């Protein structure tokens, strides 16, 4: 391991730590009542924690394509997960789009990537200009030859799964990974430990050069299958997990798609009791704790190499996770619940020669922000820009500057998962409007109803705020060039 310290330059190194399908209730710095995340909390204590961050789409590939482009899915064209409805021609799909790695490379940055890709616009990270390890589509990391070779070289056992829960019901080996249980071995045999080791090795190489770098560390976890290793699996007692406020929701209280997802796609999840779900959630929390452990290793590795101060660190997730809410829902996509759309976002700034002033650490920011803001943020930090995006540079918020013209509402969208089911979502103040063109719309007052138990779309007491959100939704669809917009003008008319 190199311990050479990089001297501050005018531009920071950038490290993006991206998790997959991580809900806010897995992080103690976001007020989790049970799950702990001391290393991620420490990162937040050194930086800025965004309290109103959302994904532009609660589905892996569209969200990750938005990360690459700074565009909403309707802007970059990747609406579904790769391999679900059709085989994407990634190279054709990405034609004419600017991806942030090309801008960083042109600005003199060296680009590295380790872990999950699943971004749709190119087959792997390599085709987007990164050095490192990634797999096509979702990537079956637990069955990958490179991962197995890594384990064999270190004399580590392959993590044999022990299944306890199958969301579809039936044979867990045919579930597509929608399972929960635990895996033999300790954390050293896990995919997240493997990815951290790859990243630390790459850090030795990149950190020894005066050239600034961008490194992406993309974990597959805590996405299902929830298979924490033996040293983590019993970290949380299911008896300590309180039942979700929305768990007892009656079937049929929501959209047709919600009912079909529960009863037809994931009948094993829909039929599970709370005690069964509590065990699943405990495994999910344990897998999230493994991620926190690995983030601790990354931070320690940066500090040991003298790179922590000169590196801007961004911690985020592509979207959240349902894990039993609203009557026992499993997975994501096609449902507009807060647990799926609210994401963690933490930015620890770097000290550079251009700006050695220290901003107040441990701050929170309650501005409405999105993954579409990260590409312009990376580019601004690197001294360049990202053209024609739906997002904006978050740098002023990180520096604690006043931003008078920031958005005061936020847009998100969904095009379905497993079946096509369009939605558009808008947050403004404490209200949330969900436009379901093929079903009944939804309207929530999140201040009084954070669990979204009461759809107040027909409540005359909320007529004015409902009209205001519908007006704003129409306006945002026009501004972002959403082709659904002109087709729903009459449906959204006051």
Short mmCIF file of C-alpha atoms in Angstrom, two decimals:
data_model
loop_
_atom_site.label_atom_id
_atom_site.label_comp_id
_atom_site.label_asym_id
_atom_site.label_seq_id
_atom_site.Cartn_x
_atom_site.Cartn_y
_atom_site.Cartn_z
CA UNK A 1 0.00 0.00 0.00
CA UNK A 2 1.31 3.42 -0.97
CA UNK A 3 1.33 6.02 1.80
CA UNK A 4 2.43 8.95 -0.37
CA UNK A 5 0.38 12.03 0.40
CA UNK A 6 -1.01 14.00 -2.51
CA UNK A 7 -0.50 17.71 -2.05
CA UNK A 8 -3.63 19.80 -2.52
CA UNK A 9 -4.22 20.78 -6.13
CA UNK A 10 -6.73 23.22 -7.54
CA UNK A 11 -9.10 20.32 -8.22
CA UNK A 12 -10.12 17.56 -5.82
CA UNK A 13 -10.05 13.83 -6.23
CA UNK A 14 -13.60 12.49 -6.27
CA UNK A 15 -14.85 9.23 -4.77
CA UNK A 16 -18.43 8.16 -5.39
CA UNK A 17 -19.70 5.42 -3.06
CA UNK A 18 -22.93 4.06 -4.51
CA UNK A 19 -25.10 1.43 -2.86
CA UNK A 20 -28.01 -0.43 -4.38
CA UNK A 21 -31.56 -0.27 -3.06
CA UNK A 22 -30.78 1.26 0.34
CA UNK A 23 -33.67 2.70 2.35
CA UNK A 24 -33.13 5.57 4.78
CA UNK A 25 -34.18 3.41 7.73
CA UNK A 26 -30.88 1.51 7.40
CA UNK A 27 -28.86 4.59 8.42
CA UNK A 28 -28.69 6.00 11.93
CA UNK A 29 -27.62 9.43 10.63
CA UNK A 30 -31.03 9.56 8.92
CA UNK A 31 -32.84 8.78 12.15
CA UNK A 32 -33.12 5.00 11.84
CA UNK A 33 -34.73 3.73 15.05
CA UNK A 34 -32.71 0.50 15.11
CA UNK A 35 -30.17 0.09 12.30
CA UNK A 36 -26.75 1.59 12.99
CA UNK A 37 -24.23 3.00 10.52
CA UNK A 38 -21.29 4.47 12.49
CA UNK A 39 -18.88 4.82 9.55
CA UNK A 40 -21.40 6.48 7.25
CA UNK A 41 -22.47 8.65 10.19
CA UNK A 42 -18.82 9.72 10.60
CA UNK A 43 -18.70 10.68 6.93
CA UNK A 44 -21.84 12.77 7.40
CA UNK A 45 -20.23 14.43 10.43
CA UNK A 46 -17.41 15.60 8.16
CA UNK A 47 -19.68 16.83 5.39
CA UNK A 48 -23.23 17.73 4.44
CA UNK A 49 -26.23 15.39 4.73
CA UNK A 50 -29.09 16.11 2.36
CA UNK A 51 -32.45 15.43 3.99
CA UNK A 52 -34.67 15.81 0.89
CA UNK A 53 -32.81 13.78 -1.72
CA UNK A 54 -34.79 11.61 -4.12
CA UNK A 55 -34.08 9.30 -6.98
CA UNK A 56 -35.47 10.39 -10.38
CA UNK A 57 -36.79 6.83 -10.82
CA UNK A 58 -36.97 4.00 -8.27
CA UNK A 59 -35.44 1.44 -10.61
CA UNK A 60 -31.76 0.56 -11.04
CA UNK A 61 -31.00 1.12 -14.73
CA UNK A 62 -33.02 4.32 -15.27
CA UNK A 63 -31.63 5.82 -12.04
CA UNK A 64 -28.04 4.93 -12.93
CA UNK A 65 -28.45 6.30 -16.45
CA UNK A 66 -29.71 9.53 -14.83
CA UNK A 67 -26.58 9.55 -12.67
CA UNK A 68 -24.45 9.33 -15.85
CA UNK A 69 -26.30 12.00 -17.80
CA UNK A 70 -27.96 14.36 -15.33
CA UNK A 71 -31.23 13.70 -17.20
CA UNK A 72 -34.56 12.26 -16.18
CA UNK A 73 -35.31 8.87 -17.77
CA UNK A 74 -37.55 10.38 -20.43
CA UNK A 75 -34.52 12.48 -21.43
CA UNK A 76 -31.95 9.69 -21.73
CA UNK A 77 -34.39 7.03 -22.95
CA UNK A 78 -33.56 4.19 -20.56
CA UNK A 79 -36.95 3.54 -19.00
CA UNK A 80 -36.61 -0.03 -17.71
CA UNK A 81 -33.97 -2.36 -16.32
CA UNK A 82 -31.79 -3.90 -19.00
CA UNK A 83 -32.88 -7.42 -19.93
CA UNK A 84 -36.46 -7.00 -18.65
CA UNK A 85 -38.58 -6.03 -21.66
CA UNK A 86 -35.98 -6.27 -24.39
CA UNK A 87 -32.27 -6.51 -24.97
CA UNK A 88 -31.05 -2.95 -25.06
CA UNK A 89 -28.52 -2.00 -27.68
CA UNK A 90 -26.59 0.07 -25.17
CA UNK A 91 -24.33 1.71 -27.73
CA UNK A 92 -27.28 2.82 -29.86
CA UNK A 93 -29.23 3.94 -26.80
CA UNK A 94 -26.39 6.19 -25.67
CA UNK A 95 -25.81 7.89 -29.01
CA UNK A 96 -25.91 11.66 -28.83
CA UNK A 97 -25.83 11.81 -25.03
CA UNK A 98 -23.08 13.37 -22.95
CA UNK A 99 -21.95 11.19 -20.05
CA UNK A 100 -20.09 12.80 -17.17
CA UNK A 101 -17.00 10.53 -17.47
CA UNK A 102 -16.23 11.98 -20.91
CA UNK A 103 -16.30 15.48 -19.44
CA UNK A 104 -14.06 14.48 -16.54
CA UNK A 105 -11.59 12.73 -18.83
CA UNK A 106 -11.40 15.81 -21.06
CA UNK A 107 -10.68 17.85 -17.91
CA UNK A 108 -7.67 15.65 -17.16
CA UNK A 109 -9.16 13.21 -14.66
CA UNK A 110 -8.27 9.55 -14.53
CA UNK A 111 -11.39 7.42 -14.20
CA UNK A 112 -11.84 4.25 -12.17
CA UNK A 113 -14.84 2.06 -11.43
CA UNK A 114 -15.33 -1.06 -9.34
CA UNK A 115 -18.61 -2.94 -8.96
CA UNK A 116 -22.14 -2.81 -10.26
CA UNK A 117 -22.81 -0.93 -13.51
CA UNK A 118 -26.36 -1.69 -14.80
CA UNK A 119 -26.62 1.78 -16.35
CA UNK A 120 -28.00 0.78 -19.73
CA UNK A 121 -26.21 3.39 -21.83
CA UNK A 122 -23.08 1.28 -22.30
CA UNK A 123 -22.64 -2.47 -21.72
CA UNK A 124 -20.09 -2.00 -18.91
CA UNK A 125 -18.13 0.79 -17.24
CA UNK A 126 -15.19 0.21 -19.57
CA UNK A 127 -17.12 1.43 -22.62
CA UNK A 128 -17.92 4.63 -20.70
CA UNK A 129 -14.21 5.34 -20.21
CA UNK A 130 -13.54 3.81 -16.79
CA UNK A 131 -10.74 1.46 -15.76
CA UNK A 132 -11.78 -1.38 -13.47
CA UNK A 133 -14.25 -4.19 -12.91
CA UNK A 134 -17.93 -4.31 -13.86
CA UNK A 135 -20.41 -6.78 -15.34
CA UNK A 136 -23.13 -6.55 -17.97
CA UNK A 137 -26.73 -5.87 -16.94
CA UNK A 138 -27.39 -6.47 -13.24
CA UNK A 139 -24.35 -8.77 -13.02
CA UNK A 140 -24.52 -12.08 -11.17
CA UNK A 141 -21.63 -11.22 -8.88
CA UNK A 142 -22.12 -14.21 -6.56
CA UNK A 143 -21.58 -16.55 -9.53
CA UNK A 144 -18.89 -14.52 -11.30
CA UNK A 145 -15.58 -16.18 -12.19
CA UNK A 146 -13.51 -13.14 -11.18
CA UNK A 147 -15.13 -13.08 -7.74
CA UNK A 148 -14.59 -16.82 -7.33
CA UNK A 149 -10.94 -16.49 -8.36
CA UNK A 150 -10.52 -13.73 -5.75
CA UNK A 151 -11.92 -16.04 -3.06
CA UNK A 152 -9.79 -19.00 -4.17
CA UNK A 153 -6.60 -16.93 -4.18
CA UNK A 154 -7.22 -15.93 -0.58
CA UNK A 155 -8.32 -19.35 0.60
CA UNK A 156 -11.83 -18.07 1.36
CA UNK A 157 -14.93 -20.26 1.06
CA UNK A 158 -17.57 -19.43 -1.49
CA UNK A 159 -20.63 -17.98 0.29
CA UNK A 160 -23.12 -20.86 0.23
CA UNK A 161 -26.64 -19.43 0.73
CA UNK A 162 -29.18 -20.65 3.28
CA UNK A 163 -32.61 -19.38 2.22
CA UNK A 164 -35.35 -18.51 4.70
CA UNK A 165 -37.76 -16.45 2.55
CA UNK A 166 -38.75 -16.43 -1.13
CA UNK A 167 -40.74 -13.43 -2.31
CA UNK A 168 -42.28 -15.30 -5.24
CA UNK A 169 -42.85 -18.41 -3.16
CA UNK A 170 -41.59 -21.81 -4.28
CA UNK A 171 -38.03 -22.78 -5.22
CA UNK A 172 -35.48 -20.13 -4.09
CA UNK A 173 -33.03 -21.16 -6.81
CA UNK A 174 -35.58 -20.04 -9.43
CA UNK A 175 -36.51 -16.74 -7.79
CA UNK A 176 -34.10 -14.43 -9.58
CA UNK A 177 -32.56 -13.37 -6.28
CA UNK A 178 -35.73 -12.17 -4.55
CA UNK A 179 -34.83 -14.06 -1.41
CA UNK A 180 -33.56 -13.63 2.13
CA UNK A 181 -31.49 -15.75 4.49
CA UNK A 182 -27.78 -15.86 5.22
CA UNK A 183 -24.51 -17.04 3.68
CA UNK A 184 -21.72 -19.21 5.05
CA UNK A 185 -18.40 -17.56 5.80
CA UNK A 186 -17.51 -14.12 7.12
CA UNK A 187 -17.54 -10.72 5.49
CA UNK A 188 -14.27 -11.41 3.65
CA UNK A 189 -16.24 -13.80 1.42
CA UNK A 190 -18.85 -11.20 0.50
CA UNK A 191 -19.19 -9.25 -2.75
CA UNK A 192 -18.93 -5.92 -0.90
CA UNK A 193 -15.57 -6.88 0.65
CA UNK A 194 -14.34 -7.95 -2.79
CA UNK A 195 -15.33 -4.60 -4.32
CA UNK A 196 -13.66 -2.66 -1.50
CA UNK A 197 -10.42 -4.58 -2.01
CA UNK A 198 -10.50 -3.84 -5.73
CA UNK A 199 -11.09 -0.16 -5.03
CA UNK A 200 -8.27 0.04 -2.48
CA UNK A 201 -5.86 -1.60 -4.94
CA UNK A 202 -6.94 0.91 -7.60
CA UNK A 203 -6.47 3.71 -5.08
CA UNK A 204 -2.81 2.70 -4.69
CA UNK A 205 -2.35 3.10 -8.42
CA UNK A 206 -4.36 6.28 -8.89
CA UNK A 207 -3.19 7.95 -5.69
CA UNK A 208 0.48 7.66 -6.62
CA UNK A 209 -0.05 10.01 -9.57
CA UNK A 210 -0.34 13.80 -9.46
CA UNK A 211 -3.26 13.46 -11.90
CA UNK A 212 -6.60 13.98 -10.15
CA UNK A 213 -8.91 10.97 -10.16
CA UNK A 214 -12.55 10.03 -10.10
CA UNK A 215 -13.28 6.64 -8.55
CA UNK A 216 -16.67 4.96 -8.42
CA UNK A 217 -17.22 2.28 -5.79
CA UNK A 218 -20.55 0.62 -6.65
CA UNK A 219 -21.75 -2.04 -4.23
CA UNK A 220 -24.42 -4.58 -5.18
CA UNK A 221 -25.66 -4.65 -1.60
CA UNK A 222 -27.98 -4.20 0.25
CA UNK A 223 -30.13 -5.18 -2.78
CA UNK A 224 -31.73 -8.64 -2.50
CA UNK A 225 -30.85 -11.42 -2.09
CA UNK A 226 -30.42 -10.47 1.56
CA UNK A 227 -27.66 -12.92 2.48
CA UNK A 228 -25.49 -11.43 5.23
CA UNK A 229 -22.52 -13.53 6.24
CA UNK A 230 -22.39 -15.48 9.49
CA UNK A 231 -20.56 -12.72 11.39
CA UNK A 232 -23.29 -10.18 10.57
CA UNK A 233 -26.50 -12.17 10.13
CA UNK A 234 -27.68 -12.01 13.75
CA UNK A 235 -26.71 -8.41 14.41
CA UNK A 236 -30.37 -7.40 14.69
CA UNK A 237 -33.08 -9.19 16.62
CA UNK A 238 -36.34 -9.43 14.65
CA UNK A 239 -38.24 -8.98 17.92
CA UNK A 240 -36.81 -5.44 18.16
CA UNK A 241 -38.21 -4.37 14.78
CA UNK A 242 -41.52 -2.56 15.13
CA UNK A 243 -44.22 -3.31 12.60
CA UNK A 244 -44.45 -0.77 9.77
CA UNK A 245 -47.39 1.57 10.17
CA UNK A 246 -48.55 0.60 6.67
CA UNK A 247 -48.04 -3.16 6.99
CA UNK A 248 -51.66 -3.97 7.89
CA UNK A 249 -52.98 -2.08 4.86
CA UNK A 250 -55.77 -4.03 3.19
CA UNK A 251 -55.26 -5.49 -0.24
CA UNK A 252 -57.08 -3.39 -2.79
CA UNK A 253 -56.55 -0.12 -0.92
CA UNK A 254 -54.04 0.95 -3.56
CA UNK A 255 -53.68 0.85 -7.33
CA UNK A 256 -54.38 -2.18 -9.47
CA UNK A 257 -50.63 -2.52 -10.04
CA UNK A 258 -49.95 -2.56 -6.29
CA UNK A 259 -52.40 -5.41 -5.82
CA UNK A 260 -51.06 -7.41 -8.77
CA UNK A 261 -47.47 -6.95 -7.67
CA UNK A 262 -48.27 -8.27 -4.21
CA UNK A 263 -50.64 -11.08 -5.07
CA UNK A 264 -49.40 -12.29 -8.46
CA UNK A 265 -45.70 -11.41 -8.77
CA UNK A 266 -44.64 -11.76 -5.13
CA UNK A 267 -47.28 -13.96 -3.46
CA UNK A 268 -44.72 -15.30 -0.98
CA UNK A 269 -44.11 -11.76 0.25
CA UNK A 270 -47.79 -10.83 0.28
CA UNK A 271 -48.68 -13.88 2.36
CA UNK A 272 -45.90 -13.46 4.94
CA UNK A 273 -46.75 -12.59 8.53
CA UNK A 274 -45.10 -9.69 10.33
CA UNK A 275 -42.83 -12.07 12.26
CA UNK A 276 -41.61 -13.45 8.92
CA UNK A 277 -41.10 -9.95 7.55
CA UNK A 278 -39.24 -8.89 10.69
CA UNK A 279 -36.73 -11.67 10.04
CA UNK A 280 -36.33 -10.47 6.44
CA UNK A 281 -35.81 -6.89 7.59
CA UNK A 282 -33.25 -8.02 10.16
CA UNK A 283 -31.28 -9.70 7.35
CA UNK A 284 -31.63 -6.57 5.21
CA UNK A 285 -30.32 -4.43 8.06
CA UNK A 286 -27.44 -6.85 8.58
CA UNK A 287 -26.49 -6.58 4.91
CA UNK A 288 -26.63 -2.78 5.19
CA UNK A 289 -24.33 -3.04 8.23
CA UNK A 290 -21.85 -4.89 6.03
CA UNK A 291 -21.86 -1.92 3.65
CA UNK A 292 -21.20 0.43 6.55
CA UNK A 293 -18.26 -1.74 7.58
CA UNK A 294 -16.84 -1.51 4.05
CA UNK A 295 -17.31 2.25 3.93
CA UNK A 296 -15.24 2.34 7.11
CA UNK A 297 -12.51 0.39 5.32
CA UNK A 298 -12.61 2.82 2.40
CA UNK A 299 -12.31 5.86 4.64
CA UNK A 300 -9.48 4.26 6.61
CA UNK A 301 -7.76 3.43 3.32
CA UNK A 302 -8.00 7.01 2.13
CA UNK A 303 -6.60 8.31 5.40
CA UNK A 304 -3.74 5.79 5.42
CA UNK A 305 -2.79 6.95 1.91
CA UNK A 306 -3.00 10.63 2.82
CA UNK A 307 -5.91 11.15 0.42
CA UNK A 308 -8.89 11.77 2.68
CA UNK A 309 -8.56 15.55 2.90
CA UNK A 310 -7.98 16.04 -0.83
CA UNK A 311 -10.87 13.79 -1.88
CA UNK A 312 -14.47 14.84 -2.26
CA UNK A 313 -16.58 11.86 -1.13
CA UNK A 314 -20.19 11.34 -2.21
CA UNK A 315 -22.29 8.62 -0.61
CA UNK A 316 -25.63 7.82 -2.27
CA UNK A 317 -27.95 5.02 -3.36
CA UNK A 318 -29.74 4.53 -6.66
CA UNK A 319 -33.13 4.17 -4.91
CA UNK A 320 -34.73 2.82 -1.76
CA UNK A 321 -36.46 -0.46 -0.90
CA UNK A 322 -40.00 -1.45 0.04
CA UNK A 323 -39.12 -4.44 2.28
CA UNK A 324 -42.61 -5.09 3.65
CA UNK A 325 -44.35 -1.70 3.58
CA UNK A 326 -47.96 -1.23 2.46
CA UNK A 327 -49.28 -4.71 3.05
CA UNK A 328 -46.04 -6.60 2.47
CA UNK A 329 -44.58 -5.20 -0.76
CA UNK A 330 -41.26 -6.55 -1.99
CA UNK A 331 -38.80 -4.94 -4.43
CA UNK A 332 -39.14 -1.55 -6.17
CA UNK A 333 -40.37 0.15 -9.35
CA UNK A 334 -43.97 0.91 -10.30
CA UNK A 335 -44.84 2.15 -6.81
CA UNK A 336 -44.35 5.72 -5.64
CA UNK A 337 -43.86 5.16 -1.91
CA UNK A 338 -41.45 7.35 0.06
CA UNK A 339 -39.43 4.30 1.12
CA UNK A 340 -38.55 3.79 -2.55
CA UNK A 341 -37.90 7.38 -3.64
CA UNK A 342 -36.14 9.00 -0.69
CA UNK A 343 -32.43 8.23 -0.81
CA UNK A 344 -29.36 8.97 1.29
CA UNK A 345 -27.02 11.63 -0.06
CA UNK A 346 -23.94 12.77 1.83
CA UNK A 347 -21.12 14.90 0.42
CA UNK A 348 -17.82 15.35 2.24
CA UNK A 349 -15.91 18.23 0.60
CA UNK A 350 -12.21 18.21 -0.23
CA UNK A 351 -9.54 20.69 0.76
CA UNK A 352 -7.88 22.10 -2.33
CA UNK A 353 -5.29 24.76 -3.09
CA UNK A 354 -8.04 26.83 -4.70
CA UNK A 355 -10.27 26.71 -1.65
CA UNK A 356 -8.63 25.80 1.63
CA UNK A 357 -11.40 27.33 3.74
CA UNK A 358 -13.19 24.85 5.93
CA UNK A 359 -16.96 24.73 5.67
CA UNK A 360 -18.82 23.85 8.83
CA UNK A 361 -18.91 20.03 9.02
CA UNK A 362 -21.92 18.01 10.07
CA UNK A 363 -24.48 20.30 8.45
CA UNK A 364 -27.79 19.23 6.98
CA UNK A 365 -29.41 20.67 3.88
CA UNK A 366 -33.16 20.43 3.31
CA UNK A 367 -33.18 21.59 -0.33
CA UNK A 368 -34.95 19.34 -2.86
CA UNK A 369 -32.14 17.48 -4.64
CA UNK A 370 -31.88 14.48 -6.94
CA UNK A 371 -29.44 12.05 -8.52
CA UNK A 372 -29.72 14.20 -11.67
CA UNK A 373 -27.71 16.81 -9.73
CA UNK A 374 -24.65 14.60 -9.27
CA UNK A 375 -23.25 14.71 -12.82
CA UNK A 376 -23.15 18.54 -12.88
CA UNK A 377 -21.72 18.46 -9.35
CA UNK A 378 -18.86 16.14 -10.36
CA UNK A 379 -18.09 18.28 -13.39
CA UNK A 380 -18.16 21.57 -11.50
CA UNK A 381 -15.79 20.12 -8.90
CA UNK A 382 -13.45 19.10 -11.73
CA UNK A 383 -13.46 22.59 -13.21
CA UNK A 384 -15.66 21.76 -16.17
CA UNK A 385 -19.38 21.66 -16.88
CA UNK A 386 -22.09 19.23 -17.88
CA UNK A 387 -24.20 20.56 -20.75
CA UNK A 388 -27.96 20.36 -21.13
CA UNK A 389 -28.90 18.52 -17.94
CA UNK A 390 -32.00 18.55 -15.78
CA UNK A 391 -29.75 18.81 -12.73
CA UNK A 392 -27.62 21.50 -11.08
CA UNK A 393 -24.33 21.69 -9.23
CA UNK A 394 -24.75 20.99 -5.51
CA UNK A 395 -21.45 22.72 -4.71
CA UNK A 396 -23.00 25.91 -3.31
CA UNK A 397 -25.00 23.88 -0.79
CA UNK A 398 -21.89 21.95 0.21
CA UNK A 399 -19.97 25.20 0.70
CA UNK A 400 -22.80 26.66 2.77
CA UNK A 401 -23.56 29.45 0.31
CA UNK A 402 -26.97 31.03 -0.10
CA UNK A 403 -28.81 29.71 -3.16
CA UNK A 404 -31.81 31.91 -3.83
CA UNK A 405 -32.93 30.41 -7.15
CA UNK A 406 -32.92 26.71 -6.25
CA UNK A 407 -35.95 24.57 -7.10
CA UNK A 408 -38.68 24.51 -4.46
CA UNK A 409 -40.31 21.32 -5.74
CA UNK A 410 -39.00 18.07 -7.17
CA UNK A 411 -40.02 15.78 -10.01
CA UNK A 412 -39.63 12.01 -10.39
CA UNK A 413 -41.02 9.45 -12.81
CA UNK A 414 -41.62 5.77 -13.30
CA UNK A 415 -42.40 3.65 -16.35
CA UNK A 416 -43.06 0.36 -14.59
CA UNK A 417 -41.15 -2.70 -13.53
CA UNK A 418 -42.10 -6.20 -14.66
CA UNK A 419 -45.14 -4.59 -16.27
CA UNK A 420 -45.46 -1.16 -17.90
CA UNK A 421 -47.08 1.28 -15.50
CA UNK A 422 -46.41 5.00 -15.95
CA UNK A 423 -46.29 7.45 -13.04
CA UNK A 424 -45.17 11.02 -12.49
CA UNK A 425 -44.46 12.30 -8.98
CA UNK A 426 -44.07 15.81 -7.58
CA UNK A 427 -43.11 16.97 -4.09
CA UNK A 428 -43.80 20.51 -2.93
CA UNK A 429 -43.70 21.71 0.65
CA UNK A 430 -45.16 18.85 2.70
CA UNK A 431 -47.35 17.57 -0.15
CA UNK A 432 -46.86 14.82 -2.70
CA UNK A 433 -48.82 14.26 -5.89
CA UNK A 434 -48.67 10.95 -7.77
CA UNK A 435 -50.12 10.99 -11.28
CA UNK A 436 -51.32 7.53 -12.34
CA UNK A 437 -52.66 7.91 -15.90
CA UNK A 438 -54.08 4.38 -15.92
CA UNK A 439 -55.47 4.50 -12.41
CA UNK A 440 -56.58 6.81 -9.61
CA UNK A 441 -54.18 9.63 -8.72
CA UNK A 442 -52.73 9.96 -5.23
CA UNK A 443 -52.26 13.00 -2.99
CA UNK A 444 -50.60 12.95 0.44
CA UNK A 445 -49.89 15.39 3.22
CA UNK A 446 -46.58 13.95 4.40
CA UNK A 447 -46.47 16.22 7.45
CA UNK A 448 -49.53 14.58 8.99
CA UNK A 449 -49.34 11.25 7.17
CA UNK A 450 -45.68 10.22 6.66
CA UNK A 451 -46.65 6.57 6.11
CA UNK A 452 -48.94 7.58 3.21
CA UNK A 453 -51.94 5.79 4.65
CA UNK A 454 -54.56 8.27 3.46
CA UNK A 455 -54.94 9.17 -0.19
CA UNK A 456 -56.57 12.62 -0.07
CA UNK A 457 -57.02 13.10 -3.80
CA UNK A 458 -60.75 13.80 -3.30
CA UNK A 459 -60.48 15.75 -0.03
CA UNK A 460 -62.10 19.14 -0.60
CA UNK A 461 -60.13 20.57 2.34
CA UNK A 462 -56.98 20.19 0.22
CA UNK A 463 -58.38 21.49 -3.05
CA UNK A 464 -56.02 24.48 -3.32
CA UNK A 465 -52.74 22.69 -2.56
CA UNK A 466 -53.80 19.84 -4.84
CA UNK A 467 -54.43 22.30 -7.68
CA UNK A 468 -51.06 23.92 -7.04
CA UNK A 469 -49.19 20.63 -7.29
CA UNK A 470 -51.06 19.68 -10.45
CA UNK A 471 -50.13 23.06 -11.95
CA UNK A 472 -46.51 22.61 -10.96
CA UNK A 473 -46.44 19.07 -12.33
CA UNK A 474 -47.69 20.26 -15.72
CA UNK A 475 -45.08 22.99 -15.71
CA UNK A 476 -42.20 20.65 -14.83
CA UNK A 477 -43.22 18.16 -17.52
CA UNK A 478 -43.12 20.98 -20.08
CA UNK A 479 -39.78 22.30 -18.83
CA UNK A 480 -38.08 18.91 -18.94
CA UNK A 481 -39.53 17.94 -22.31
CA UNK A 482 -41.43 14.96 -20.97
CA UNK A 483 -43.40 13.58 -23.92
CA UNK A 484 -46.11 12.37 -21.58
CA UNK A 485 -46.82 15.99 -20.73
CA UNK A 486 -48.92 17.09 -23.75
CA UNK A 487 -50.97 13.90 -23.52
CA UNK A 488 -52.06 14.53 -19.95
CA UNK A 489 -52.77 18.26 -20.00
CA UNK A 490 -56.50 17.72 -19.75
CA UNK A 491 -56.14 15.06 -17.06
CA UNK A 492 -54.09 17.43 -14.91
CA UNK A 493 -56.21 20.52 -15.57
CA UNK A 494 -57.50 22.17 -12.42
#
